[in-house]
PDB file of C-alpha atoms in Angstrom:
ATOM      1  CA  UNK A   1       9.700  13.083   0.931  1.00  0.00           C
ATOM      2  CA  UNK A   2       6.568  13.676  -0.926  1.00  0.00           C
ATOM      3  CA  UNK A   3       2.842  13.853   0.666  1.00  0.00           C
ATOM      4  CA  UNK A   4       2.174  10.154  -0.481  1.00  0.00           C
ATOM      5  CA  UNK A   5       5.425   8.743   1.521  1.00  0.00           C
ATOM      6  CA  UNK A   6       4.960  10.845   4.023  1.00  0.00           C
ATOM      7  CA  UNK A   7       1.434   9.633   4.800  1.00  0.00           C
ATOM      8  CA  UNK A   8       2.868   5.908   4.684  1.00  0.00           C
ATOM      9  CA  UNK A   9       5.470   6.629   6.954  1.00  0.00           C
ATOM     10  CA  UNK A  10       2.831   8.108   9.646  1.00  0.00           C
ATOM     11  CA  UNK A  11       0.223   5.458   8.800  1.00  0.00           C
ATOM     12  CA  UNK A  12       3.400   2.766  10.026  1.00  0.00           C
ATOM     13  CA  UNK A  13       4.189   4.579  12.989  1.00  0.00           C
ATOM     14  CA  UNK A  14       0.997   4.478  14.214  1.00  0.00           C
ATOM     15  CA  UNK A  15       0.581   1.139  13.386  1.00  0.00           C
ATOM     16  CA  UNK A  16       3.841   0.123  15.126  1.00  0.00           C
ATOM     17  CA  UNK A  17       2.506   2.112  18.335  1.00  0.00           C
ATOM     18  CA  UNK A  18      -0.385   0.217  18.415  1.00  0.00           C
ATOM     19  CA  UNK A  19       1.675  -2.950  18.053  1.00  0.00           C
ATOM     20  CA  UNK A  20       4.246  -1.967  20.818  1.00  0.00           C
ATOM     21  CA  UNK A  21       0.994  -0.820  23.409  1.00  0.00           C
ATOM     22  CA  UNK A  22       0.051  -4.599  22.888  1.00  0.00           C
ATOM     23  CA  UNK A  23      -3.361  -3.981  20.267  1.00  0.00           C
ATOM     24  CA  UNK A  24      -3.590  -5.871  17.085  1.00  0.00           C
ATOM     25  CA  UNK A  25      -4.451  -3.749  14.781  1.00  0.00           C
ATOM     26  CA  UNK A  26      -7.124  -4.986  12.223  1.00  0.00           C
ATOM     27  CA  UNK A  27      -6.694  -5.386   8.445  1.00  0.00           C
ATOM     28  CA  UNK A  28      -7.271  -1.686   6.989  1.00  0.00           C
ATOM     29  CA  UNK A  29      -7.643   0.273   3.713  1.00  0.00           C
ATOM     30  CA  UNK A  30      -7.480   4.220   3.955  1.00  0.00           C
ATOM     31  CA  UNK A  31      -8.655   6.004   0.976  1.00  0.00           C
ATOM     32  CA  UNK A  32      -7.438   9.283   0.614  1.00  0.00           C
ATOM     33  CA  UNK A  33      -9.804  11.236  -1.880  1.00  0.00           C
ATOM     34  CA  UNK A  34      -9.799  14.218  -4.159  1.00  0.00           C
ATOM     35  CA  UNK A  35     -11.383  16.543  -1.911  1.00  0.00           C
ATOM     36  CA  UNK A  36      -9.140  15.812   0.915  1.00  0.00           C
ATOM     37  CA  UNK A  37     -11.592  13.264   3.133  1.00  0.00           C
ATOM     38  CA  UNK A  38     -10.600   9.935   4.615  1.00  0.00           C
ATOM     39  CA  UNK A  39     -12.412   6.904   4.173  1.00  0.00           C
ATOM     40  CA  UNK A  40     -11.690   3.694   5.941  1.00  0.00           C
ATOM     41  CA  UNK A  41     -12.561   0.336   4.836  1.00  0.00           C
ATOM     42  CA  UNK A  42     -12.078  -2.641   6.928  1.00  0.00           C
ATOM     43  CA  UNK A  43     -10.843  -6.676   5.983  1.00  0.00           C
ATOM     44  CA  UNK A  44     -11.428  -5.929   2.179  1.00  0.00           C
ATOM     45  CA  UNK A  45     -10.059  -8.585   0.035  1.00  0.00           C
ATOM     46  CA  UNK A  46      -9.854  -6.546  -3.148  1.00  0.00           C
ATOM     47  CA  UNK A  47      -6.488  -5.604  -4.949  1.00  0.00           C
ATOM     48  CA  UNK A  48      -5.406  -2.203  -3.285  1.00  0.00           C
ATOM     49  CA  UNK A  49      -5.558  -0.595  -7.047  1.00  0.00           C
ATOM     50  CA  UNK A  50      -9.154  -1.772  -7.560  1.00  0.00           C
ATOM     51  CA  UNK A  51     -10.049  -0.323  -4.041  1.00  0.00           C
ATOM     52  CA  UNK A  52      -8.803   2.434  -5.472  1.00  0.00           C
ATOM     53  CA  UNK A  53     -10.166   3.328  -8.742  1.00  0.00           C
ATOM     54  CA  UNK A  54     -13.910   1.723  -7.390  1.00  0.00           C
ATOM     55  CA  UNK A  55     -13.727   4.558  -5.009  1.00  0.00           C
ATOM     56  CA  UNK A  56     -11.644   7.373  -7.074  1.00  0.00           C
ATOM     57  CA  UNK A  57      -9.280   7.806  -4.270  1.00  0.00           C
ATOM     58  CA  UNK A  58      -6.592   9.923  -4.960  1.00  0.00           C
ATOM     59  CA  UNK A  59      -4.185   7.694  -2.358  1.00  0.00           C
ATOM     60  CA  UNK A  60      -4.656   4.167  -1.068  1.00  0.00           C
ATOM     61  CA  UNK A  61      -2.742   2.693   1.548  1.00  0.00           C
ATOM     62  CA  UNK A  62      -3.641  -0.805   3.112  1.00  0.00           C
ATOM     63  CA  UNK A  63      -2.497  -1.744   6.712  1.00  0.00           C
ATOM     64  CA  UNK A  64      -1.912  -4.942   7.867  1.00  0.00           C
ATOM     65  CA  UNK A  65       0.172  -7.420  10.371  1.00  0.00           C
ATOM     66  CA  UNK A  66       1.233 -10.829  10.269  1.00  0.00           C
ATOM     67  CA  UNK A  67       3.327 -12.713  12.859  1.00  0.00           C
ATOM     68  CA  UNK A  68       6.394 -11.212  12.514  1.00  0.00           C
ATOM     69  CA  UNK A  69       5.798  -7.543  10.461  1.00  0.00           C
ATOM     70  CA  UNK A  70       3.935  -4.837  10.272  1.00  0.00           C
ATOM     71  CA  UNK A  71       3.107  -3.731   6.534  1.00  0.00           C
ATOM     72  CA  UNK A  72       1.822  -0.385   4.948  1.00  0.00           C
ATOM     73  CA  UNK A  73       1.518  -1.017   1.100  1.00  0.00           C
ATOM     74  CA  UNK A  74       0.888   2.473  -0.812  1.00  0.00           C
ATOM     75  CA  UNK A  75      -0.589   3.659  -4.380  1.00  0.00           C
ATOM     76  CA  UNK A  76      -1.225   6.945  -5.638  1.00  0.00           C
ATOM     77  CA  UNK A  77      -1.498   6.882  -9.394  1.00  0.00           C
ATOM     78  CA  UNK A  78       1.328   4.674 -10.824  1.00  0.00           C
ATOM     79  CA  UNK A  79       3.099   5.161  -7.804  1.00  0.00           C
ATOM     80  CA  UNK A  80       3.175   2.377  -5.317  1.00  0.00           C
ATOM     81  CA  UNK A  81       5.423   1.947  -2.050  1.00  0.00           C
ATOM     82  CA  UNK A  82       5.636  -0.636   0.546  1.00  0.00           C
ATOM     83  CA  UNK A  83       6.937  -0.550   4.101  1.00  0.00           C
ATOM     84  CA  UNK A  84       7.408  -3.301   6.483  1.00  0.00           C
ATOM     85  CA  UNK A  85       8.911  -3.430   9.765  1.00  0.00           C
ATOM     86  CA  UNK A  86       9.495  -6.470  12.143  1.00  0.00           C
ATOM     87  CA  UNK A  87       7.903  -6.149  15.370  1.00  0.00           C
ATOM     88  CA  UNK A  88       9.951  -4.979  18.312  1.00  0.00           C
ATOM     89  CA  UNK A  89       9.855  -9.202  20.359  1.00  0.00           C
ATOM     90  CA  UNK A  90      11.340 -10.767  16.322  1.00  0.00           C
ATOM     91  CA  UNK A  91      13.875  -8.351  16.339  1.00  0.00           C
ATOM     92  CA  UNK A  92      14.967  -9.162  19.840  1.00  0.00           C
ATOM     93  CA  UNK A  93      14.823 -12.735  19.272  1.00  0.00           C
ATOM     94  CA  UNK A  94      17.121 -11.944  16.462  1.00  0.00           C
ATOM     95  CA  UNK A  95      19.446  -9.831  18.126  1.00  0.00           C
ATOM     96  CA  UNK A  96      19.465 -12.622  20.975  1.00  0.00           C
ATOM     97  CA  UNK A  97      19.847 -15.760  18.835  1.00  0.00           C
ATOM     98  CA  UNK A  98      23.100 -14.362  17.064  1.00  0.00           C
ATOM     99  CA  UNK A  99      26.141 -16.151  17.910  1.00  0.00           C
ATOM    100  CA  UNK A 100      28.116 -13.782  20.392  1.00  0.00           C
ATOM    101  CA  UNK A 101      31.905 -12.769  19.046  1.00  0.00           C
ATOM    102  CA  UNK A 102      34.226 -15.326  20.183  1.00  0.00           C
ATOM    103  CA  UNK A 103      36.974 -13.106  20.057  1.00  0.00           C
ATOM    104  CA  UNK A 104      39.561 -12.015  23.134  1.00  0.00           C
ATOM    105  CA  UNK A 105      40.397  -8.646  23.459  1.00  0.00           C
ATOM    106  CA  UNK A 106      44.032  -9.914  23.646  1.00  0.00           C
ATOM    107  CA  UNK A 107      43.402 -11.757  19.933  1.00  0.00           C
ATOM    108  CA  UNK A 108      42.015  -8.509  19.108  1.00  0.00           C
ATOM    109  CA  UNK A 109      45.145  -6.446  19.688  1.00  0.00           C
ATOM    110  CA  UNK A 110      47.734  -9.325  18.268  1.00  0.00           C
ATOM    111  CA  UNK A 111      45.682  -9.328  15.476  1.00  0.00           C
ATOM    112  CA  UNK A 112      45.509  -5.513  14.982  1.00  0.00           C
ATOM    113  CA  UNK A 113      48.880  -4.619  16.706  1.00  0.00           C
ATOM    114  CA  UNK A 114      51.193  -7.409  15.932  1.00  0.00           C
ATOM    115  CA  UNK A 115      53.634  -8.173  18.778  1.00  0.00           C
ATOM    116  CA  UNK A 116      50.926  -6.329  21.231  1.00  0.00           C
ATOM    117  CA  UNK A 117      49.040  -8.481  23.853  1.00  0.00           C
TER     118      UNK A 117
END
């Protein structure tokens, strides 16, 4: 992976860890400057591309959270990425609401091996 994508994945992992430990991360924009410095901007309503250009950043990432997802949007020049992940409680709820399989073991054996029950 490229440094651009690696950064996005690391930021997503950090945001997921914060949520899993009970913290609610605020919306944050992380700007990687050409010399390697990092600038963080909280709760900006500017488009990511505009913030990147205004500050002269080499890469820009916006971290956000809604009721059901953690999201990282990235931009480096003309490259963009978007990573989203369901928060653990949403994934668990989804798995628990799925309809259990109604096939019995005998029925499966009969279907896959006719004459066996």
